[in-house]
PDB file of C-alpha atoms in Angstrom:
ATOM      1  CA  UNK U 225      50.458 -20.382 -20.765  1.00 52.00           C
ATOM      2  CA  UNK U 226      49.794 -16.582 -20.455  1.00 75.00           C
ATOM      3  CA  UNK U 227      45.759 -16.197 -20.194  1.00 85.00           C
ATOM      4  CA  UNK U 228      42.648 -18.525 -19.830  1.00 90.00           C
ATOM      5  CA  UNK U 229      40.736 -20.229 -21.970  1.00 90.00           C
ATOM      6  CA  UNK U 230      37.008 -19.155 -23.759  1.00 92.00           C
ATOM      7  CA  UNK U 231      35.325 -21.246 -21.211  1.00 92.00           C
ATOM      8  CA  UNK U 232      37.385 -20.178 -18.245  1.00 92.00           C
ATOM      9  CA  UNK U 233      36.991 -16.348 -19.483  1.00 92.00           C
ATOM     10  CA  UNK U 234      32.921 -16.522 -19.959  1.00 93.00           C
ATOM     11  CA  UNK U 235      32.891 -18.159 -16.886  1.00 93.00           C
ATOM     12  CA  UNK U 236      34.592 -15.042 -15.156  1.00 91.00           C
ATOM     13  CA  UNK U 237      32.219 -12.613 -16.427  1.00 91.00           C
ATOM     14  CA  UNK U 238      29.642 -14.252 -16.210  1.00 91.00           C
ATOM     15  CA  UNK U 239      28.326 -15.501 -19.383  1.00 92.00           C
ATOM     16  CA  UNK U 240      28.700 -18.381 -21.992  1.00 94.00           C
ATOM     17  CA  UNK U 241      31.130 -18.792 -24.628  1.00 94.00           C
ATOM     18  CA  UNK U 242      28.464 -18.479 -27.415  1.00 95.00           C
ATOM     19  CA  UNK U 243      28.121 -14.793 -26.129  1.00 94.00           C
ATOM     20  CA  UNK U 244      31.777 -14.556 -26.397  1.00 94.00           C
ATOM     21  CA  UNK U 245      32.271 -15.471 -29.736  1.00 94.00           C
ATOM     22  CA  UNK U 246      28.912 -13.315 -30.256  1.00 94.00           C
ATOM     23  CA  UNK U 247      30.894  -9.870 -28.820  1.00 93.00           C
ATOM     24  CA  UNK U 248      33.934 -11.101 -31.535  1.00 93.00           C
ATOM     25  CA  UNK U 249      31.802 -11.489 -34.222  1.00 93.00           C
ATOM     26  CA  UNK U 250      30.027  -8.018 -33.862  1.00 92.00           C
ATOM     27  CA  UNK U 251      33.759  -6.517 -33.335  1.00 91.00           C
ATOM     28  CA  UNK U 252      33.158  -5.587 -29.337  1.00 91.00           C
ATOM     29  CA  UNK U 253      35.896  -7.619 -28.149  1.00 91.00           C
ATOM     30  CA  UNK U 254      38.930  -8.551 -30.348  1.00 90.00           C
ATOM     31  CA  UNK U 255      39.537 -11.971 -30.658  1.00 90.00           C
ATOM     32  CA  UNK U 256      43.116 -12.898 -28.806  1.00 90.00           C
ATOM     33  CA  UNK U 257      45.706 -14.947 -31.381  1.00 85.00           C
ATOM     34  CA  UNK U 258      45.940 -18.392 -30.676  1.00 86.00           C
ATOM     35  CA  UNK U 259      48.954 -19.629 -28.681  1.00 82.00           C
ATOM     36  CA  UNK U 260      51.498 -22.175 -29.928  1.00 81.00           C
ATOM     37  CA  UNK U 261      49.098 -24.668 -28.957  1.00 82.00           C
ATOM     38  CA  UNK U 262      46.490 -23.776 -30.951  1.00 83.00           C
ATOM     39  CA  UNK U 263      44.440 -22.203 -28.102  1.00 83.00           C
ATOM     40  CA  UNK U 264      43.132 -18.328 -27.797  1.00 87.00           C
ATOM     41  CA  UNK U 265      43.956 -17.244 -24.317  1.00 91.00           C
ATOM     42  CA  UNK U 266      42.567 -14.280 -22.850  1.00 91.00           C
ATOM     43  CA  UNK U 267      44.580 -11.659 -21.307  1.00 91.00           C
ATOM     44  CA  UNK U 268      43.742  -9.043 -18.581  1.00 90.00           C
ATOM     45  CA  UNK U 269      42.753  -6.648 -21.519  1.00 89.00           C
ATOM     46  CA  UNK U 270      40.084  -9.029 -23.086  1.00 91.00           C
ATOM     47  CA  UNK U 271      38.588  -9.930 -20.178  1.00 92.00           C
ATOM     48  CA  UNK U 272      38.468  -6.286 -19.450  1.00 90.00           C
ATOM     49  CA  UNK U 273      36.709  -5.519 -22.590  1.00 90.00           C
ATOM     50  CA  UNK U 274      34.773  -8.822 -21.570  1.00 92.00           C
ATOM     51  CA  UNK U 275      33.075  -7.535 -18.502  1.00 91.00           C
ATOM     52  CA  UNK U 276      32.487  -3.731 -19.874  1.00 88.00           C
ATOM     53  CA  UNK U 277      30.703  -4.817 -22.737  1.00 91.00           C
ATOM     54  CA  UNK U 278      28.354  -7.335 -20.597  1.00 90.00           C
ATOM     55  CA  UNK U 279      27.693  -4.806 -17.785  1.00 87.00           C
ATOM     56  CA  UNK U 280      26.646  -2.325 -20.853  1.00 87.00           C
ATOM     57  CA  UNK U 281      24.661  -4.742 -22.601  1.00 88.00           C
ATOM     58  CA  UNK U 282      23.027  -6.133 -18.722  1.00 86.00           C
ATOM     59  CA  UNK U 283      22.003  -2.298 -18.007  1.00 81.00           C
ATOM     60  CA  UNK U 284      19.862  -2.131 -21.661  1.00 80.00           C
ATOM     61  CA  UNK U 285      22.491  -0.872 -24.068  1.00 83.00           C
ATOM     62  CA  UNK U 286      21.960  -1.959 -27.553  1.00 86.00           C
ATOM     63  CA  UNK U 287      24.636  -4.336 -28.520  1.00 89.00           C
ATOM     64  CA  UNK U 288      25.816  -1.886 -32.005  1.00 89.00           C
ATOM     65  CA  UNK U 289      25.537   1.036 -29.792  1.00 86.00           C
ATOM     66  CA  UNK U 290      28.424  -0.332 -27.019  1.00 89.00           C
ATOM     67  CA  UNK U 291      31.540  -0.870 -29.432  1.00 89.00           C
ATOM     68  CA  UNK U 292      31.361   3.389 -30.036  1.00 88.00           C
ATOM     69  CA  UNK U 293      30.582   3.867 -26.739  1.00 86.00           C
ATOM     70  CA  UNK U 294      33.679   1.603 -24.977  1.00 86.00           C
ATOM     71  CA  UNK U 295      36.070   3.493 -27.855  1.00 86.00           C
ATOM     72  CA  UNK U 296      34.800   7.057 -27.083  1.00 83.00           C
ATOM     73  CA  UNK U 297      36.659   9.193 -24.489  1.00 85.00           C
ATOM     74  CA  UNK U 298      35.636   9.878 -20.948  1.00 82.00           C
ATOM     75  CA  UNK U 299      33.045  13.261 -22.236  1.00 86.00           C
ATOM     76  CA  UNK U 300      31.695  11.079 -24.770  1.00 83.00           C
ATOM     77  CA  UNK U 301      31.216   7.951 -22.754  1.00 81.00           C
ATOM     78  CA  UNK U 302      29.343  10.384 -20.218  1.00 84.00           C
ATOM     79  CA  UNK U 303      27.214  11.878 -22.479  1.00 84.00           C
ATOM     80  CA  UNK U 304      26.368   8.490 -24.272  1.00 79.00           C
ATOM     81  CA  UNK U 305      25.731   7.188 -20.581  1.00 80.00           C
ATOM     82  CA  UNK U 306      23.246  10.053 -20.080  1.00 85.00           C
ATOM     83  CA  UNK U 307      21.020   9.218 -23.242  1.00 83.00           C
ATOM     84  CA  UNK U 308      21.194   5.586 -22.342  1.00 80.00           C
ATOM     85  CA  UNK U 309      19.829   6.159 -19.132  1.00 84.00           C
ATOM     86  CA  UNK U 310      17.250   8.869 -20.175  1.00 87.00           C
ATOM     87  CA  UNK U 311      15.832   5.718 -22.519  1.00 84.00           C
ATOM     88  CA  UNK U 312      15.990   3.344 -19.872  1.00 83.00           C
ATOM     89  CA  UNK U 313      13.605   5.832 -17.751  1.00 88.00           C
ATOM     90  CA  UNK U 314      11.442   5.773 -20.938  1.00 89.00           C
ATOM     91  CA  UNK U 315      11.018   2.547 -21.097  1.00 85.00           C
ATOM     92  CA  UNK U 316      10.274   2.024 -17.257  1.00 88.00           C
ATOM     93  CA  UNK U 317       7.635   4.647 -17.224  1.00 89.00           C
ATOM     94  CA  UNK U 318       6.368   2.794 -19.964  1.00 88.00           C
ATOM     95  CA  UNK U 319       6.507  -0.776 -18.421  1.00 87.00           C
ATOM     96  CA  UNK U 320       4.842   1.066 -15.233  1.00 86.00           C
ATOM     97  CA  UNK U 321       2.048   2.394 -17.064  1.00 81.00           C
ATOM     98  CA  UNK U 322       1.807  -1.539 -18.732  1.00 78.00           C
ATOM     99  CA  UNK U 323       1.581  -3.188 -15.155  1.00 77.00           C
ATOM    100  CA  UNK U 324      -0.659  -0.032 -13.795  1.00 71.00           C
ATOM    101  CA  UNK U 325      -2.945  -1.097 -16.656  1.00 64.00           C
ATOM    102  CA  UNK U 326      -2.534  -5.070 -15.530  1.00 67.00           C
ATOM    103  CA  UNK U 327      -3.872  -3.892 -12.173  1.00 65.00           C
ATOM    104  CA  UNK U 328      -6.800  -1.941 -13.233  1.00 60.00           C
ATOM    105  CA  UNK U 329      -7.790  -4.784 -15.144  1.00 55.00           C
ATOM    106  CA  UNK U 330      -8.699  -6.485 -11.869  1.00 54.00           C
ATOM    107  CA  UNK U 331     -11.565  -3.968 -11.585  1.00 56.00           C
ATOM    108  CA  UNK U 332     -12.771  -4.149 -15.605  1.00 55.00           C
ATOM    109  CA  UNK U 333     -14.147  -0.926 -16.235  1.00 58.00           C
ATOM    110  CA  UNK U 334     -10.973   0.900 -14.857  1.00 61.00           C
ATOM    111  CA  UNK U 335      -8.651  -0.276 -17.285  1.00 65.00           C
ATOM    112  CA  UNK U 336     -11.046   1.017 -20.276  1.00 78.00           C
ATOM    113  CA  UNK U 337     -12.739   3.802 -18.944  1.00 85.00           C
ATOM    114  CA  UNK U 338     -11.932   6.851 -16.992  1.00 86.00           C
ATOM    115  CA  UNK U 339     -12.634   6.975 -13.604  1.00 86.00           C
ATOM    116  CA  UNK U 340     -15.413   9.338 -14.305  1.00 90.00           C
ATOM    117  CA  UNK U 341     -17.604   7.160 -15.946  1.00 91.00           C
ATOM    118  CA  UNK U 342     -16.778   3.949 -13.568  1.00 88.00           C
ATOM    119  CA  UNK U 343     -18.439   6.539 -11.077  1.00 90.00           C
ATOM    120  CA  UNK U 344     -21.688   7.251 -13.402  1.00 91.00           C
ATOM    121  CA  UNK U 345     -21.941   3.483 -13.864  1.00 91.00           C
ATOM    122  CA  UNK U 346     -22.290   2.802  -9.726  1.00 91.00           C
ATOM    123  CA  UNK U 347     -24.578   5.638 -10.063  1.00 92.00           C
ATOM    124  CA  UNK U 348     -26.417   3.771 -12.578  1.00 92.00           C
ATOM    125  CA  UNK U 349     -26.709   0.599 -10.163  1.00 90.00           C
ATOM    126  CA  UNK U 350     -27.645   2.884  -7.544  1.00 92.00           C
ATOM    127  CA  UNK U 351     -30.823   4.702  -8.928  1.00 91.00           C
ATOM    128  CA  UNK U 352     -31.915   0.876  -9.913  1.00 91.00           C
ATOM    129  CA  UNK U 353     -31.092   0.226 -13.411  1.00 88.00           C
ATOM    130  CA  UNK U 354     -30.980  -3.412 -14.138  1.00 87.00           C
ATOM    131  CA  UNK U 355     -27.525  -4.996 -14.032  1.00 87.00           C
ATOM    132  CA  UNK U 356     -27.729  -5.705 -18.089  1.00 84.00           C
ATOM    133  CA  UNK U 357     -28.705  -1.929 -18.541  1.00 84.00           C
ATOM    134  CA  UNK U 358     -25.458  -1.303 -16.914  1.00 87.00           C
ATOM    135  CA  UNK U 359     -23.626  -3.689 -18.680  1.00 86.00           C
ATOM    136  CA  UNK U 360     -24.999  -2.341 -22.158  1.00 83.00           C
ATOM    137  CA  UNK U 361     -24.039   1.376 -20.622  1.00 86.00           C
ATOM    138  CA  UNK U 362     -20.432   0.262 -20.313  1.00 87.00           C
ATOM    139  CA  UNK U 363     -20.122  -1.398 -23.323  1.00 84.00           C
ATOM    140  CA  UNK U 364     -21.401   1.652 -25.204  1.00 84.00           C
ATOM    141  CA  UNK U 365     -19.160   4.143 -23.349  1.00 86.00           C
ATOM    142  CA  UNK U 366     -16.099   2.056 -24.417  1.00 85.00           C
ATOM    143  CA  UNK U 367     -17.305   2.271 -27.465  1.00 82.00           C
ATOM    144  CA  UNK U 368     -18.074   5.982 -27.529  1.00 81.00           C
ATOM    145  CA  UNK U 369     -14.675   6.952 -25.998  1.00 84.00           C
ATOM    146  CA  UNK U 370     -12.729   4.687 -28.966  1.00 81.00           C
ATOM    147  CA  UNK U 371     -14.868   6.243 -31.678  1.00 79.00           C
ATOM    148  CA  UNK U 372     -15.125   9.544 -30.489  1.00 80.00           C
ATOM    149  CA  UNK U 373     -12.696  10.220 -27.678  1.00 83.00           C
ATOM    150  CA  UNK U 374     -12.719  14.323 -28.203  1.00 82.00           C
ATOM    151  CA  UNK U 375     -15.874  14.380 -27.214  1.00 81.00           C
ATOM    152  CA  UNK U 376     -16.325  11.235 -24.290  1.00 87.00           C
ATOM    153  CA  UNK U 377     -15.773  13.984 -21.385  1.00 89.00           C
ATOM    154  CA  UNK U 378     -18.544  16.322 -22.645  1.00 88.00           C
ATOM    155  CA  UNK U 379     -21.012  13.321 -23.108  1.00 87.00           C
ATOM    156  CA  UNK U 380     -20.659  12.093 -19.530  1.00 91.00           C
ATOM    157  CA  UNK U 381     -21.696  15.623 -18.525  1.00 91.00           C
ATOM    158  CA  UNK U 382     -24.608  15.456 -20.326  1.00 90.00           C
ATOM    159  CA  UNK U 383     -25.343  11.988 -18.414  1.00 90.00           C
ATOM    160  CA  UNK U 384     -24.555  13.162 -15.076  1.00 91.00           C
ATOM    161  CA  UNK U 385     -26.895  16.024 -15.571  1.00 90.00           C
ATOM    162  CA  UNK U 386     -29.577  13.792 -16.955  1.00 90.00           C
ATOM    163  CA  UNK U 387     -29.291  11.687 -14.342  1.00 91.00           C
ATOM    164  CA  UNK U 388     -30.650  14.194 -11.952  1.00 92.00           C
ATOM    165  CA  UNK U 389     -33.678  14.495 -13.473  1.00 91.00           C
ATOM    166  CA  UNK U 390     -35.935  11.520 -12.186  1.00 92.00           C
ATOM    167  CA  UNK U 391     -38.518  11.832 -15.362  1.00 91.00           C
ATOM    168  CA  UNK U 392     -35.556  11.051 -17.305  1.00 89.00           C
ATOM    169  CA  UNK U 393     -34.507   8.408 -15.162  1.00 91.00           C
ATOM    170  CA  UNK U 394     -38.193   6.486 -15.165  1.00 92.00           C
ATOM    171  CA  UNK U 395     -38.063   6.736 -19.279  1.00 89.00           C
ATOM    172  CA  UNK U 396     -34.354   4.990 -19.359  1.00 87.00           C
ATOM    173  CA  UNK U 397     -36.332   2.663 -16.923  1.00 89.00           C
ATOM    174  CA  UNK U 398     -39.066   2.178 -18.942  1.00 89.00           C
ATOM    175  CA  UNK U 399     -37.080   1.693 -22.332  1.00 86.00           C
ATOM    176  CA  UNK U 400     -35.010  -1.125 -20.789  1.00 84.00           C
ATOM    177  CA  UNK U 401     -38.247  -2.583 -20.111  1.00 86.00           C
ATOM    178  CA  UNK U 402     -39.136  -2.490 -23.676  1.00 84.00           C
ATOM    179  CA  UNK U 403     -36.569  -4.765 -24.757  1.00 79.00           C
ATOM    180  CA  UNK U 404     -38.482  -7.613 -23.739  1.00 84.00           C
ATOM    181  CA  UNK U 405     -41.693  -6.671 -25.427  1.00 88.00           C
ATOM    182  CA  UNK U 406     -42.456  -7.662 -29.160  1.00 89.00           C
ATOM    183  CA  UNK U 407     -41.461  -5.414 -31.661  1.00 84.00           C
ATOM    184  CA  UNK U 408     -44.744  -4.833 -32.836  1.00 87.00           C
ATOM    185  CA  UNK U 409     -45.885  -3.777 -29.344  1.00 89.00           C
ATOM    186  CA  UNK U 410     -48.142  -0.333 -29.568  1.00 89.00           C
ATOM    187  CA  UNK U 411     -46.157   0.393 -26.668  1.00 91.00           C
ATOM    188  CA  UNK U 412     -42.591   0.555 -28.590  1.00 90.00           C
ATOM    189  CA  UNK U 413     -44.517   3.765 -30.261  1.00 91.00           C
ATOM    190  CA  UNK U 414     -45.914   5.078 -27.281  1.00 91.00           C
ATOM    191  CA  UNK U 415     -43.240   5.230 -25.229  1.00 91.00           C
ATOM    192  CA  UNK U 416     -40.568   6.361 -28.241  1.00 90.00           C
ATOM    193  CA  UNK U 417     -42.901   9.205 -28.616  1.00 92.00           C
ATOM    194  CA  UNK U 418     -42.660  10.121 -24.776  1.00 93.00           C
ATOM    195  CA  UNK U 419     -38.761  10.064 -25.215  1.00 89.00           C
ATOM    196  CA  UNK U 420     -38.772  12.384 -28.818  1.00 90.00           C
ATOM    197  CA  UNK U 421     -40.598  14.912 -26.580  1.00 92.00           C
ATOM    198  CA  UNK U 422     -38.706  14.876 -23.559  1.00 91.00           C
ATOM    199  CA  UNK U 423     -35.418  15.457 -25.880  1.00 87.00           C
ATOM    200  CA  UNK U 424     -37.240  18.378 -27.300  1.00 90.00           C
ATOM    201  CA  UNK U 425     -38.565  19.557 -24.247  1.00 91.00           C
ATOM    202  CA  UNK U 426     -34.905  19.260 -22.466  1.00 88.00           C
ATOM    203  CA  UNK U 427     -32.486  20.347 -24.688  1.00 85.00           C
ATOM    204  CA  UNK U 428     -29.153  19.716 -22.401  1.00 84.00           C
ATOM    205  CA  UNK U 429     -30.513  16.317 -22.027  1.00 85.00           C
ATOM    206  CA  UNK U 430     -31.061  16.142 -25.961  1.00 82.00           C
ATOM    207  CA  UNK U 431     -27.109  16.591 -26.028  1.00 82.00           C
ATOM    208  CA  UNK U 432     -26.506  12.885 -25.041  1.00 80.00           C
ATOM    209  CA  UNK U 433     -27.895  11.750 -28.493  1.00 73.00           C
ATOM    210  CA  UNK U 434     -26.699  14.806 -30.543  1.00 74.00           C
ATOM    211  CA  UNK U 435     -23.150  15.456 -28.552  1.00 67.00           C
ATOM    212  CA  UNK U 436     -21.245  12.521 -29.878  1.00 65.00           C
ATOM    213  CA  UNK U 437     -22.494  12.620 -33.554  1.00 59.00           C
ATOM    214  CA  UNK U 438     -21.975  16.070 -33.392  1.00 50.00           C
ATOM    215  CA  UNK U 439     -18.351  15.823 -33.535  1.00 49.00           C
ATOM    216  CA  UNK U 440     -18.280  13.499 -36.092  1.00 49.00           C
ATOM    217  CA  UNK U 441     -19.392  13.078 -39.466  1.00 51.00           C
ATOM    218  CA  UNK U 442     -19.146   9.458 -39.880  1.00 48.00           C
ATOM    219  CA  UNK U 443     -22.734   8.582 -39.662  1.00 47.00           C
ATOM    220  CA  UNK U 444     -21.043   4.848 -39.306  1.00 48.00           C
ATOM    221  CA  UNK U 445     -19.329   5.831 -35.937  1.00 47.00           C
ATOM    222  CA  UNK U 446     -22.912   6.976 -34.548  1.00 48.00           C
ATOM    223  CA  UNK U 447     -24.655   3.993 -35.834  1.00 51.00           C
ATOM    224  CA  UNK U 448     -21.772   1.316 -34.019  1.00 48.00           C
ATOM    225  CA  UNK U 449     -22.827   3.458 -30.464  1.00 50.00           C
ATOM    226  CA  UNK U 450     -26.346   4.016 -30.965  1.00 51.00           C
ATOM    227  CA  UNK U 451     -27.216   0.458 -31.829  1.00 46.00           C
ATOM    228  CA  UNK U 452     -24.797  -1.891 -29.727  1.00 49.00           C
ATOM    229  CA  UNK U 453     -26.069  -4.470 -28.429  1.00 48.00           C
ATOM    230  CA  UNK U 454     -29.285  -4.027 -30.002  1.00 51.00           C
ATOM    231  CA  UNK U 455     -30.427  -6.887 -32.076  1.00 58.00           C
ATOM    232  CA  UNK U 456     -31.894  -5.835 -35.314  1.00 58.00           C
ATOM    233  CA  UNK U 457     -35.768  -5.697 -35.384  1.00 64.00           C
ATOM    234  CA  UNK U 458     -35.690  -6.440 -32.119  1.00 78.00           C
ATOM    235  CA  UNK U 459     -38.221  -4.046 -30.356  1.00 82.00           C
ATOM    236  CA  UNK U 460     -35.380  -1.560 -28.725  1.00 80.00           C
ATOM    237  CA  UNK U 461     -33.552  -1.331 -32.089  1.00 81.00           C
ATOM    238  CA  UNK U 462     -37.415  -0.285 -33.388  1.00 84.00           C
ATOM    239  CA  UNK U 463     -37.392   1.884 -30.328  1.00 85.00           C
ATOM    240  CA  UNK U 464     -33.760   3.790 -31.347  1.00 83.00           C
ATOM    241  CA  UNK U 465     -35.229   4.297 -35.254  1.00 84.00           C
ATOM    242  CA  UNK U 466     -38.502   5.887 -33.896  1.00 88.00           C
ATOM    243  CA  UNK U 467     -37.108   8.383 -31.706  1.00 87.00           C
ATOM    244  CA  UNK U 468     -34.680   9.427 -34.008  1.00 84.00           C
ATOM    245  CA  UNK U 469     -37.187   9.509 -36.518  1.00 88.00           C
ATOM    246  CA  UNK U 470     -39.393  12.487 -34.478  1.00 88.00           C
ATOM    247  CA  UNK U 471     -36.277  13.771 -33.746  1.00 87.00           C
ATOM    248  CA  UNK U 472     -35.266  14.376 -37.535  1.00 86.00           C
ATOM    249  CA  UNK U 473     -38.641  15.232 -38.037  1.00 90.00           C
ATOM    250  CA  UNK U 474     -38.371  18.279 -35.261  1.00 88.00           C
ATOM    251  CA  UNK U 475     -35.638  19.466 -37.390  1.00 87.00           C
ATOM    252  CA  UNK U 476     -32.291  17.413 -35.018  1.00 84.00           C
ATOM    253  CA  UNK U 477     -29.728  16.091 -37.144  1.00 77.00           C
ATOM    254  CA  UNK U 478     -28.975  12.683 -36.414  1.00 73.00           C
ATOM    255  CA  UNK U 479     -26.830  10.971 -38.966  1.00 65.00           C
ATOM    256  CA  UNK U 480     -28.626   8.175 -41.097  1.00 65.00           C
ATOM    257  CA  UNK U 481     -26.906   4.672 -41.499  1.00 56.00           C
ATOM    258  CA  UNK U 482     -26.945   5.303 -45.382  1.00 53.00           C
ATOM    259  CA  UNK U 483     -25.065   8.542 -44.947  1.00 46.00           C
ATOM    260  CA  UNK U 484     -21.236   9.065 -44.527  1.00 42.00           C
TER     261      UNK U 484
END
């Protein structure tokens, strides 16, 4: 009675007999004869192949990759070791970066925009936009830096240096006040006609409608920014169309939804 049983043996190194038979069938551990009883006992050997091939397969070694790797000699079994490990880094970094993600996910904005903008959105808040303003900000920005990442960074400098200028500020103010009016209000022209000219009167700030359409020539891209959020005919989606109207008509390119 030389040897133990399937059961006893996947008991001793610590895992069930369907992984046992699993190791035979994909050749990892030979499969012992069967005594004169009809039993397979395993020997010192097979349980020694037994608990290399689980401690390979417990520290992330692909179960095709460990039947080479327990028949290669002590330089290639090193080197093999080393690549297994450098993947295993890989794919911690990466499960890092997954829960560093599930944490910034707490906060909202962090885990889809850079801290950068998070900043310019408290800033926002802070010079007394209206919380739905805000709201429609972020949502556009994670818009803006899926559709046209390359240039994301270079629009929020154009915002931050708009931002300084409070005549800029008080016609943001005054546009999110316009979404409530009608969209026949004589005011919707009015004040898209005040905007136009500050644009052409400020061409740096004239880059946050131009910048991001600028790299792009997917008039479709500019349109999904421009207009999110904004009901159409409602009076702020009138408000949009005017201003870039006077803007074409001052000689800006500003993609039309019919173009591509």
């Amino acid at each position: 009675m030389n040897g133990v049983t399937i059961g006893q043996a996947a008991a001793f190194v610590g895992v069930t007999v369907k992984t046992v038979r699993h190791y035979h069938k994909l050749g990892l551990v030979k499969e012992p004869e069967r005594d004169s009883s009809g039993y397979r006992r395993y020997g010192s050997a097979e349980l020694l192949r037994l608990v290399q091939a689980r401690t390979l397969a417990a520290a992330g070694v692909p179960l095709a990759e460990i039947g080479p790797l327990l028949d290669a000699d002590p330089a290639l079994f090193a080197a093999a070791l080393a690549d297994v490990e450098r993947q295993l880094t890989e794919r911690i970094e990466e499960l890092i970066a997954r829960r560093d993600t599930l944490h910034r996910l707490a906060d909202g904005d962090r885990a889809l925009l850079p801290d950068r903008a998070v900043a310019l959105l408290e800033r926002m808040s802070g010079l007394g936009f209206p919380a739905d303003e805000v709201a429609a900000a972020r949502e556009g920005w994670v818009l803006a830096r899926a559709l046209v990442p390359e240039g994301f960074d270079d629009y929020l400098t154009h915002v931050e240096h708009a931002l300084e200028d409070t005549r800029f500020v008080a016609l943001i103010k005054r546009a999110t006040e316009a979404a409530a009016w009608e969209p026949n209000d004589p005011r919707i022209v009015e004040l898209a006609t005040a905007m136009a000219d500050h644009f052409l009167a400020n061409p740096a700030h004239l880059k946050i409608v131009t910048g991001l359409q600028a790299r792009t020539e997917a008039a479709t891209r500019y349109k999904l920014i421009a207009l999110h959020g904004e009901e159409q005919g409602s009076a702020a989606a009138r408000g949009v169309t005017l201003v870039e109207t006077k803007l074409r008509a001052a000689g800006v390119h500003i993609p039309r939804p019919d173009t591509h």
